mmCIF file of C-alpha atoms in Angstrom:
data_model
loop_
_atom_site.group_PDB
_atom_site.id
_atom_site.type_symbol
_atom_site.label_atom_id
_atom_site.label_comp_id
_atom_site.label_asym_id
_atom_site.label_seq_id
_atom_site.Cartn_x
_atom_site.Cartn_y
_atom_site.Cartn_z
ATOM 1 C CA MET A 1 112.274 74.030 89.312
ATOM 2 C CA SER A 2 110.555 77.432 89.348
ATOM 3 C CA ASP A 3 107.635 75.920 91.306
ATOM 4 C CA ILE A 4 109.972 74.828 94.122
ATOM 5 C CA LEU A 5 111.617 78.271 94.146
ATOM 6 C CA GLY A 6 108.215 79.971 94.336
ATOM 7 C CA LEU A 7 107.191 77.678 97.193
ATOM 8 C CA VAL A 8 110.397 78.413 99.131
ATOM 9 C CA VAL A 9 109.964 82.175 98.600
ATOM 10 C CA SER A 10 106.326 82.111 99.754
ATOM 11 C CA ILE A 11 107.191 80.017 102.842
ATOM 12 C CA ALA A 12 110.017 82.448 103.678
ATOM 13 C CA LEU A 13 107.669 85.443 103.287
ATOM 14 C CA ILE A 14 105.013 83.825 105.503
ATOM 15 C CA TYR A 15 107.668 82.935 108.099
ATOM 16 C CA PHE A 16 109.027 86.498 108.217
ATOM 17 C CA ALA A 17 105.499 87.956 108.309
ATOM 18 C CA ILE A 18 104.569 85.754 111.297
ATOM 19 C CA LYS A 19 107.857 86.563 113.059
ATOM 20 C CA PHE A 20 107.354 90.309 112.456
ATOM 21 C CA THR A 21 103.728 90.136 113.639
ATOM 22 C CA PHE A 22 104.721 88.367 116.869
ATOM 23 C CA LYS A 23 107.449 90.982 117.473
ATOM 24 C CA CYS A 24 104.875 93.776 116.990
ATOM 25 C CA ILE A 25 102.381 92.042 119.309
ATOM 26 C CA LYS A 26 105.105 91.632 121.949
ATOM 27 C CA TRP A 27 106.066 95.332 121.783
ATOM 28 C CA ILE A 28 102.406 96.445 121.849
ATOM 29 C CA GLY A 29 101.877 94.247 124.914
ATOM 30 C CA ILE A 30 104.914 95.758 126.661
ATOM 31 C CA LEU A 31 103.683 99.287 125.847
ATOM 32 C CA LEU A 32 100.197 98.493 127.197
ATOM 33 C CA ILE A 33 101.675 97.093 130.428
ATOM 34 C CA VAL A 34 103.877 100.204 130.849
ATOM 35 C CA VAL A 35 100.881 102.523 130.279
ATOM 36 C CA PHE A 36 98.776 100.466 132.720
ATOM 37 C CA VAL A 37 101.510 100.634 135.391
ATOM 38 C CA PHE A 38 101.847 104.413 134.934
ATOM 39 C CA LYS A 39 98.061 104.815 135.300
ATOM 40 C CA MET A 40 98.042 102.730 138.491
ATOM 41 C CA VAL A 41 100.964 104.732 139.929
ATOM 42 C CA ALA A 42 99.202 107.993 138.994
ATOM 43 C CA LEU A 43 96.029 106.800 140.773
ATOM 44 C CA ILE A 44 97.976 105.797 143.898
ATOM 45 C CA LEU A 45 99.846 109.119 143.975
#
């Protein structure tokens, strides 16, 4: 019984870790794009 519970907990932790990592990657990507756009605009102006 405790083995199944441990397995479920570890799967849940891995799932949340992956979800959190993807969210961080997405936000970092958005920030990089924003910075890139600002640099391009600054060069044009």
